[in-house]
PDB file of C-alpha atoms in Angstrom:
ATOM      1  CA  UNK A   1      47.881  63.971 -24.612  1.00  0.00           C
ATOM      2  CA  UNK A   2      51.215  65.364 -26.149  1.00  0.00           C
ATOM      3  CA  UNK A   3      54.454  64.234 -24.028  1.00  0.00           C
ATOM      4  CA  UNK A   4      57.230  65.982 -22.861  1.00  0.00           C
ATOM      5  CA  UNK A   5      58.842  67.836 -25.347  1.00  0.00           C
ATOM      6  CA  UNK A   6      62.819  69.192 -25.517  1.00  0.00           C
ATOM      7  CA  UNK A   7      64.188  71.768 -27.376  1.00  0.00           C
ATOM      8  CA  UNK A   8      66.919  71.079 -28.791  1.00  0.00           C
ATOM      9  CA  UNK A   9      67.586  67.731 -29.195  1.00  0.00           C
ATOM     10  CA  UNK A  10      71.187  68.089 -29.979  1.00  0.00           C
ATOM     11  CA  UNK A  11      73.415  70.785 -29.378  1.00  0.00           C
ATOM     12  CA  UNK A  12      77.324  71.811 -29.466  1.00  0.00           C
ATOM     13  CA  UNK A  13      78.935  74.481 -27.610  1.00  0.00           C
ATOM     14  CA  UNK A  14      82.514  75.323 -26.550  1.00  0.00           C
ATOM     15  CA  UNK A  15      83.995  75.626 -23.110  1.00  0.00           C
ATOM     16  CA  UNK A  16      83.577  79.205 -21.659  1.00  0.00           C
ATOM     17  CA  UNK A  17      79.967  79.201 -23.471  1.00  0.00           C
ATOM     18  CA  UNK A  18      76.402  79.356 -21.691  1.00  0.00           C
ATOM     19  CA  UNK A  19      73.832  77.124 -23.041  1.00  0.00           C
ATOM     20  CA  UNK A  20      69.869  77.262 -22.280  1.00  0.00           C
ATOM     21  CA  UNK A  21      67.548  73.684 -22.768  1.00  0.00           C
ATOM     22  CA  UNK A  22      63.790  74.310 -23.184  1.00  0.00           C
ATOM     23  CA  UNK A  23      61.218  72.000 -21.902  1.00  0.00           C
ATOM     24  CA  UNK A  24      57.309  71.722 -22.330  1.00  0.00           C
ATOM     25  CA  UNK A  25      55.441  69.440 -19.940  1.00  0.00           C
ATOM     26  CA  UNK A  26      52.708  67.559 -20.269  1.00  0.00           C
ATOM     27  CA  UNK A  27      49.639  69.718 -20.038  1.00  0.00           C
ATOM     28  CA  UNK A  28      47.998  69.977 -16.441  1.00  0.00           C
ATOM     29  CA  UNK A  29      51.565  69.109 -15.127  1.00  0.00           C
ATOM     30  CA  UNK A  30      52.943  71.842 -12.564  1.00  0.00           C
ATOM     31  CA  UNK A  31      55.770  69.931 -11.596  1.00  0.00           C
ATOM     32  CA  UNK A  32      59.135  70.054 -14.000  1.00  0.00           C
ATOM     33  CA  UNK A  33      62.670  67.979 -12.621  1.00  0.00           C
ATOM     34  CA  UNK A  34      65.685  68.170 -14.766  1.00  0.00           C
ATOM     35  CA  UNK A  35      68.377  65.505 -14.713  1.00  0.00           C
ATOM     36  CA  UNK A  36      71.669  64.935 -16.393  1.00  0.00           C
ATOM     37  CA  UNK A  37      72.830  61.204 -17.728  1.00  0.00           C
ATOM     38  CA  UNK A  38      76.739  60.440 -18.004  1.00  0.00           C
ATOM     39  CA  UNK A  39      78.199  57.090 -18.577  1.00  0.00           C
ATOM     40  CA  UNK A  40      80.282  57.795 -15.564  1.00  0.00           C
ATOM     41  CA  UNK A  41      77.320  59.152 -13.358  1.00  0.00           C
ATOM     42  CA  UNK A  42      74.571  57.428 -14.490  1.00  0.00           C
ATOM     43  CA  UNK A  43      71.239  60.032 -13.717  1.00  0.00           C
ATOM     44  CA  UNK A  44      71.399  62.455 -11.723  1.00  0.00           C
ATOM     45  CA  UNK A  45      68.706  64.957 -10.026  1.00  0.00           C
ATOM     46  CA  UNK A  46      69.288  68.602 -11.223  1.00  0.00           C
ATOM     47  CA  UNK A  47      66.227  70.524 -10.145  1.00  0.00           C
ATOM     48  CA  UNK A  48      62.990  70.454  -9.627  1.00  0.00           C
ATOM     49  CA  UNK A  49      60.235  73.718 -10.265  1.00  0.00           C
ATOM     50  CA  UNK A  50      56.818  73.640  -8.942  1.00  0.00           C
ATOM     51  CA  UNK A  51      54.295  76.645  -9.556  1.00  0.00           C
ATOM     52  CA  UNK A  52      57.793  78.848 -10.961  1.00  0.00           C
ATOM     53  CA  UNK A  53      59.630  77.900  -7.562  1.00  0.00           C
ATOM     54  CA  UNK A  54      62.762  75.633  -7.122  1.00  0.00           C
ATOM     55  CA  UNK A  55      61.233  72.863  -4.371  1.00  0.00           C
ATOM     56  CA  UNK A  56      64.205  70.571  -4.722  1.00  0.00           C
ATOM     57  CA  UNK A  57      67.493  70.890  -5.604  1.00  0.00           C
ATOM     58  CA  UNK A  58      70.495  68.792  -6.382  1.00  0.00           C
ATOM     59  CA  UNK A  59      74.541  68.126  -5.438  1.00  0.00           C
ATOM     60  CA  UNK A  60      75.366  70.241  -8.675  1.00  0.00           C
ATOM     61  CA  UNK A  61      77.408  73.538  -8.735  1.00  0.00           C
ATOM     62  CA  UNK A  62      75.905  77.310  -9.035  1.00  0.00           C
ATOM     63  CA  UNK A  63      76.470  77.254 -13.023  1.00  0.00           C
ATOM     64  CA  UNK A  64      73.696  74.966 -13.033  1.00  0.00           C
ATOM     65  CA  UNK A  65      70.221  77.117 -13.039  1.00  0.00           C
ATOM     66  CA  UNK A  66      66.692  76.894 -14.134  1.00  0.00           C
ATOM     67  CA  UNK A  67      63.427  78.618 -14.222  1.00  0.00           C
ATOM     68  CA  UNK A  68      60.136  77.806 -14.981  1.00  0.00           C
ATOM     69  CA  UNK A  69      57.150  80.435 -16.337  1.00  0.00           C
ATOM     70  CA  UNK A  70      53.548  80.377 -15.366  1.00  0.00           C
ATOM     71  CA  UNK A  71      52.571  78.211 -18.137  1.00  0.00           C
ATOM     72  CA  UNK A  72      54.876  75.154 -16.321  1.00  0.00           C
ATOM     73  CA  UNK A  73      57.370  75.596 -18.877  1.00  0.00           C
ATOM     74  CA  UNK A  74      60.779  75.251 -17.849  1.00  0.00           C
ATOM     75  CA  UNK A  75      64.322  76.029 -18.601  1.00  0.00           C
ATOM     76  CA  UNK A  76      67.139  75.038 -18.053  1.00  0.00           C
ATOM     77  CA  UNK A  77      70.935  76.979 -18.128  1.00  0.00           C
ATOM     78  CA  UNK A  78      74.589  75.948 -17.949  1.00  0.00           C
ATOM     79  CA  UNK A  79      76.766  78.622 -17.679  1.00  0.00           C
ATOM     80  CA  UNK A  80      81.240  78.486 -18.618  1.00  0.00           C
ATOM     81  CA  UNK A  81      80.174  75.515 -19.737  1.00  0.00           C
ATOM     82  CA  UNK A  82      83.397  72.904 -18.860  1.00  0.00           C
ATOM     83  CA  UNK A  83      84.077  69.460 -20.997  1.00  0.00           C
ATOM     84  CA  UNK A  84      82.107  67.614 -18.151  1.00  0.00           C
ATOM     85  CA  UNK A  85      79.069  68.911 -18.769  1.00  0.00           C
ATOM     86  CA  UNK A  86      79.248  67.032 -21.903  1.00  0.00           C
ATOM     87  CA  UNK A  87      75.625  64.783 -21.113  1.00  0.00           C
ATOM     88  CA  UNK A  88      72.121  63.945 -21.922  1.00  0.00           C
ATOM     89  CA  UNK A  89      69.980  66.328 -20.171  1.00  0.00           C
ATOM     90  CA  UNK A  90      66.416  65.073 -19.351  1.00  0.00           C
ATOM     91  CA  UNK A  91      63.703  66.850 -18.214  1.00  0.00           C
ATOM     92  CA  UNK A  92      60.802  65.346 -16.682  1.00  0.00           C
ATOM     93  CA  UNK A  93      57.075  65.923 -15.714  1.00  0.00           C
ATOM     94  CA  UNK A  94      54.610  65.239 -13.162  1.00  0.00           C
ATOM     95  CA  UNK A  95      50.769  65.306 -11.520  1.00  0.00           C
ATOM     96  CA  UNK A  96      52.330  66.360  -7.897  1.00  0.00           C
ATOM     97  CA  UNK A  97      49.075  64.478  -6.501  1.00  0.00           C
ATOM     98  CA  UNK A  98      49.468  60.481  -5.525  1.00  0.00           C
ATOM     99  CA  UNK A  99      49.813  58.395  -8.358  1.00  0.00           C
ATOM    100  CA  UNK A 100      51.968  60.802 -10.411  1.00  0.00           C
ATOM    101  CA  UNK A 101      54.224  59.233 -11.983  1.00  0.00           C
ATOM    102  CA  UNK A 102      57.264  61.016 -13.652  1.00  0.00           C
ATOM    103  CA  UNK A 103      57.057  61.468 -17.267  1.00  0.00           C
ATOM    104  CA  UNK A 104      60.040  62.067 -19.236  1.00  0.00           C
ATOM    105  CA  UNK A 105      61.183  63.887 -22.735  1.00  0.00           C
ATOM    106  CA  UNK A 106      63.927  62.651 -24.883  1.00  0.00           C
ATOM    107  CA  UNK A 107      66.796  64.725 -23.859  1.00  0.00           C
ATOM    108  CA  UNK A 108      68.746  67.061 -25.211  1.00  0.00           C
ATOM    109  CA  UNK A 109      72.449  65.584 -26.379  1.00  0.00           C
ATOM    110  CA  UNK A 110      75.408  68.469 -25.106  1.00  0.00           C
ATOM    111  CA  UNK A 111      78.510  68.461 -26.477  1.00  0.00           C
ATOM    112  CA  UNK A 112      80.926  70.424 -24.815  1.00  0.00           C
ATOM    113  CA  UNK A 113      84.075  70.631 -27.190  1.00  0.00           C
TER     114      UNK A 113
ATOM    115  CA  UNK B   1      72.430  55.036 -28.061  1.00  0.00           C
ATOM    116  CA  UNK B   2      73.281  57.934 -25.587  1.00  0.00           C
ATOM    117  CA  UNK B   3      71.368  56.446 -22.889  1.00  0.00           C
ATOM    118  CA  UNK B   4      73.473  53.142 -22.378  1.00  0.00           C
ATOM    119  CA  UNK B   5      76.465  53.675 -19.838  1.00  0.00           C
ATOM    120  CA  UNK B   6      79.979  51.988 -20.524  1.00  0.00           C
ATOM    121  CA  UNK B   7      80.023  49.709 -17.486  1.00  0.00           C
ATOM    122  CA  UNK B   8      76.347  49.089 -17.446  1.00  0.00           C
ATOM    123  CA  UNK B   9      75.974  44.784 -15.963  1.00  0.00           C
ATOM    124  CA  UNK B  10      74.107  43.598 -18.539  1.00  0.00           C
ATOM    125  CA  UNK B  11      71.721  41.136 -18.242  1.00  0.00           C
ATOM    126  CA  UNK B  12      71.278  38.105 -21.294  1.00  0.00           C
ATOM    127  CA  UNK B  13      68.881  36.103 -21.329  1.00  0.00           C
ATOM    128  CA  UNK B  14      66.894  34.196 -24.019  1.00  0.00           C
ATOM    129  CA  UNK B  15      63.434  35.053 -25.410  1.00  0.00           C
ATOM    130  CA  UNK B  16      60.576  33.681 -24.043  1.00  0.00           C
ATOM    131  CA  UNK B  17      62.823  33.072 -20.192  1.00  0.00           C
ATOM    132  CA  UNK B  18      61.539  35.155 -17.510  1.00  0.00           C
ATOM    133  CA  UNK B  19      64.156  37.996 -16.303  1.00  0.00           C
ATOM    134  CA  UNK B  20      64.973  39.084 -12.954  1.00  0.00           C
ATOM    135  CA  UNK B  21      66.844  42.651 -12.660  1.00  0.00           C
ATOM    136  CA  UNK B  22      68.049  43.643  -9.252  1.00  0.00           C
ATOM    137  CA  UNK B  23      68.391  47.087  -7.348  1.00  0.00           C
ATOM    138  CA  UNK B  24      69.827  48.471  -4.241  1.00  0.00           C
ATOM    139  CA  UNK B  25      68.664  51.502  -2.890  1.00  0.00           C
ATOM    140  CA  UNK B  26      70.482  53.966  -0.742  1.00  0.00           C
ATOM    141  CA  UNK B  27      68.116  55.981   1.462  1.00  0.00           C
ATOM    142  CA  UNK B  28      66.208  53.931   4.662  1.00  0.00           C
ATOM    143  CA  UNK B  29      63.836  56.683   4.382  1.00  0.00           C
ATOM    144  CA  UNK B  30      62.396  56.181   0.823  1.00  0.00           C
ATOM    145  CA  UNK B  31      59.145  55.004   0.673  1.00  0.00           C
ATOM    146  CA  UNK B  32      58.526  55.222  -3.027  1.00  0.00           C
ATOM    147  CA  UNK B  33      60.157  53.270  -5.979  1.00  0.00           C
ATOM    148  CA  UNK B  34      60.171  52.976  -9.395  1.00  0.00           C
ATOM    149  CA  UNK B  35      61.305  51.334 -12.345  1.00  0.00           C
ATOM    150  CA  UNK B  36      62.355  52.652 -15.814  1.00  0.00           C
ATOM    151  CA  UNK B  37      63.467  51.192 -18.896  1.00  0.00           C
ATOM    152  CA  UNK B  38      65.123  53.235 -21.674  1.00  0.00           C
ATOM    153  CA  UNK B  39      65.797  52.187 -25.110  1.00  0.00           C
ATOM    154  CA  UNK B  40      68.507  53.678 -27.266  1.00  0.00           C
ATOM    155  CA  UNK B  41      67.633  57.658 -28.030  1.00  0.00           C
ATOM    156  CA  UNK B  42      64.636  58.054 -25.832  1.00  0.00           C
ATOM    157  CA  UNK B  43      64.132  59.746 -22.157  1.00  0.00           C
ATOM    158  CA  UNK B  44      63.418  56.754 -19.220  1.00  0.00           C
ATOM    159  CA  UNK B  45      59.830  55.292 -19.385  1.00  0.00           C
ATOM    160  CA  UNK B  46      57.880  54.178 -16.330  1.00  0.00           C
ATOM    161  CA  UNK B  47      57.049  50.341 -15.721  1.00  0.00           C
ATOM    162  CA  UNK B  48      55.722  50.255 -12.502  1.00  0.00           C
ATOM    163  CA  UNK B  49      56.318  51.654  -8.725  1.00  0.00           C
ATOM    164  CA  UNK B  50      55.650  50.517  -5.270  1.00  0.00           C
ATOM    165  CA  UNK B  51      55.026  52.076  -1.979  1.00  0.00           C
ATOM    166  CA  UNK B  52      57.018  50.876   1.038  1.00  0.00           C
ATOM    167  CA  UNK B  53      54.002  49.922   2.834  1.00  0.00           C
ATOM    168  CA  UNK B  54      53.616  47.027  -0.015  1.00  0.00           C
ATOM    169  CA  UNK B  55      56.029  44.141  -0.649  1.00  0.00           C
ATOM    170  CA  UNK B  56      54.769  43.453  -3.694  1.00  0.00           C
ATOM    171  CA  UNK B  57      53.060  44.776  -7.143  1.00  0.00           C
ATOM    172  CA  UNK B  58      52.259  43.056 -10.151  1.00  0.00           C
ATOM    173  CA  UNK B  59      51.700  44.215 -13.810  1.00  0.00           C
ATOM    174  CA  UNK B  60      51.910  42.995 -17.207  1.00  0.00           C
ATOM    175  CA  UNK B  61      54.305  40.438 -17.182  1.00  0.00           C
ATOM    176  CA  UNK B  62      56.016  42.980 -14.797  1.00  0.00           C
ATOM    177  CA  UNK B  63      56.499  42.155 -10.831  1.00  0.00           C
ATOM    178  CA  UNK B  64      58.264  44.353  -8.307  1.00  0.00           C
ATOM    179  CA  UNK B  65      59.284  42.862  -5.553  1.00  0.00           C
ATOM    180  CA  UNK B  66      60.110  45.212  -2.013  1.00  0.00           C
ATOM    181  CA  UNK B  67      62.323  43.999   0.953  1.00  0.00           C
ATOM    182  CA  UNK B  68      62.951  47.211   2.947  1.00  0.00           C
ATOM    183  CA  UNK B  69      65.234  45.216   5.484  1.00  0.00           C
ATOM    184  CA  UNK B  70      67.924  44.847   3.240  1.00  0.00           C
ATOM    185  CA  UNK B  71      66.992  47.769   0.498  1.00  0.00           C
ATOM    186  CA  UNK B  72      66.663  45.919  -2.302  1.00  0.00           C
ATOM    187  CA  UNK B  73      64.309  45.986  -5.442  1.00  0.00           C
ATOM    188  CA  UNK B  74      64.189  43.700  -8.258  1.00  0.00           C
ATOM    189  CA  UNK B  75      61.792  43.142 -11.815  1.00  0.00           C
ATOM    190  CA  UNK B  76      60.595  40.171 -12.845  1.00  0.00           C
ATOM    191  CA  UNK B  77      59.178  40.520 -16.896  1.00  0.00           C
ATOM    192  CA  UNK B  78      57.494  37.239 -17.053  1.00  0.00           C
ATOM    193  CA  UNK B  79      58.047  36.186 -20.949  1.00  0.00           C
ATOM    194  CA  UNK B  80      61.318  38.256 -22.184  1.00  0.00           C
ATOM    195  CA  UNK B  81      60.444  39.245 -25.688  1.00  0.00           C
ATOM    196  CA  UNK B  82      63.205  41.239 -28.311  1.00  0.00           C
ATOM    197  CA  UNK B  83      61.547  44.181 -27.430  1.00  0.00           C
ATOM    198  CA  UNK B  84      62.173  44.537 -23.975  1.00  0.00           C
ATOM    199  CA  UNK B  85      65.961  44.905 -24.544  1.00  0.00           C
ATOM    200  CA  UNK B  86      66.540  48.196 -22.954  1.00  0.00           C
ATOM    201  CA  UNK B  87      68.304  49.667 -19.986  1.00  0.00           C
ATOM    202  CA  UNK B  88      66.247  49.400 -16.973  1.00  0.00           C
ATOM    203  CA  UNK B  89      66.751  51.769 -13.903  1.00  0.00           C
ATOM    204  CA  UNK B  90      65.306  51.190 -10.439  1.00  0.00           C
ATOM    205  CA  UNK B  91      64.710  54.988  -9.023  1.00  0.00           C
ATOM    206  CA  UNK B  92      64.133  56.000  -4.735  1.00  0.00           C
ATOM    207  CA  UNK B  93      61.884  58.824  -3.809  1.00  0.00           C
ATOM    208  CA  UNK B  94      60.190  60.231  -0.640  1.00  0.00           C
ATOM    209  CA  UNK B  95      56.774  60.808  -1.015  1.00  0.00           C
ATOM    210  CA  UNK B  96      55.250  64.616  -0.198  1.00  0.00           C
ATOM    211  CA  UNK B  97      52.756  65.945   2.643  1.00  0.00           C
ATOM    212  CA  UNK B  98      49.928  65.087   0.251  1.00  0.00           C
ATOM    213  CA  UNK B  99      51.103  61.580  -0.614  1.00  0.00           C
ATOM    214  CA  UNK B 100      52.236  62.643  -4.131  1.00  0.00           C
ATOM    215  CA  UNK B 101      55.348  61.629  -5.456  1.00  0.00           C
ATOM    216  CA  UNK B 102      58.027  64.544  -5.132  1.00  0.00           C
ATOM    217  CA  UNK B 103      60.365  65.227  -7.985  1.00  0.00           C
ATOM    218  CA  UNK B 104      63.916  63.992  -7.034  1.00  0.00           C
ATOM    219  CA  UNK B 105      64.627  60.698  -7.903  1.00  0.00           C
ATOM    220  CA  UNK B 106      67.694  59.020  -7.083  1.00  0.00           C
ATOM    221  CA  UNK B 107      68.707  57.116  -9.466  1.00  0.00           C
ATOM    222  CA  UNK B 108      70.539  53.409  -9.689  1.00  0.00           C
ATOM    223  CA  UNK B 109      73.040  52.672 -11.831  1.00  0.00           C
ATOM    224  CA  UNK B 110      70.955  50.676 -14.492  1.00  0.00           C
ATOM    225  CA  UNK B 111      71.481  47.008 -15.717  1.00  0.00           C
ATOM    226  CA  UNK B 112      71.260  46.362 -19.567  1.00  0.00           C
ATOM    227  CA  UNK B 113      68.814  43.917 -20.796  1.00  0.00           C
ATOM    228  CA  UNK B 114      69.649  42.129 -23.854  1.00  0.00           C
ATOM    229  CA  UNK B 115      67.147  39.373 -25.092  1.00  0.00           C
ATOM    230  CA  UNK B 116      68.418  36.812 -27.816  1.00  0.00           C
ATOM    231  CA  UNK B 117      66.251  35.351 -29.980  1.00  0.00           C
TER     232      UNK B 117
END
């Protein structure tokens, strides 16, 4: 089975900018949680989508969105983007049934400059 | 790698020792827990959970140990090898109506593993 994948890995934008992260979960997977990784803040819990509707949702201001399409793919936007937002942004997967572990892609690297 | 915080404890031990990695949790009302480990450049990887009504689970050379009166996690890797240098994360959750595991994780602030040779 193919893991999660991230689109892009790496990316640099400048304040004021809006940004938009991809991610493809693993197949069968309904459920899609983003999180963002700072040294300072360690991870945190964005959002989470299940069947295209937010379920869960995070301590993280309105510029922070996301969707996610009938296929379970899910993305992700940042809008005025600000120097803090400068992170690793991980998304994750999982089988919403017990024993579902989360699965998680490799992040996409934002630079804010 | 982008993964590994600034102020991270780090944990040294030498190859071969057994580690222990310690967690506290936040919320009384999680009753599901897991542990990553993330190496430089990657996304967390699962080692193993619990559920609250356990006090114990064993894997390979992994062990997570549960004491819900005090709210504490830790990891025992039996056999530390080079390769299990990593940043390891214990994560909270509350499980759903159906017993599944729901999708917001809370996160600890991670301990860095480094195994000498």
């Amino acid at each position: 089975k193919a893991g999660v994948t991230q689109t892009p890995r790496y990316l640099i934008k400048t304040r004021g900018q809006q940004v938009t992260l991809s991610c493809s979960p693993i197949s069968g997977h309904r459920s899609v949680s983003w999180y963002q990784q700072t040294p300072g803040q360690g991870l945190q819990f964005l959002f989470e989508y299940f069947s295209e509707t937010q379920r869960n949702k995070g301590n993280f201001p309105g510029r922070f969105s996301g969707r996610q399409f009938s296929n379970s793919r899910s993305e992700m936007n940042v809008s005025t983007l600000e120097l803090g937002d400068s992170a690793l942004y991980l998304c994750a997967s999982h089988f919403t049934g017990v024993g579902g572990e989360q699965y998680f892609g490799p992040g996409t690297r934002l630079t804010v400059t | 790698g982008e993964s590994v915080g600034l102020h991270l404890p780090t944990l040294s031990v030498q190859e071969g020792d057994n580690s222990i990695i310690n967690c506290a949790y936040s919320n009384s009302a999680s009753d599901y827990f897991i542990w990553y480990k993330q190496e430089s450049g990657k996304g967390p990887q699962f080692i193993i959970d619990i559920r609250s009504n356990m006090d114990k689970r064993q894997g390979q050379r992994v062990t997570v140990l549960l004491n819900k009166t005090v709210k504490h996690l830790s990891l025992q890797i039996a056999a530390t090898q080079p390769g299990d240098s990593a940043v390891y994360f214990c994560a909270e959750n509350m499980l759903g109506g159906n017993g599944g595991s729901q999708g917001n994780l809370i996160f600890g602030k991670g301990t860095k593993l480094s195994v000498k040779p």
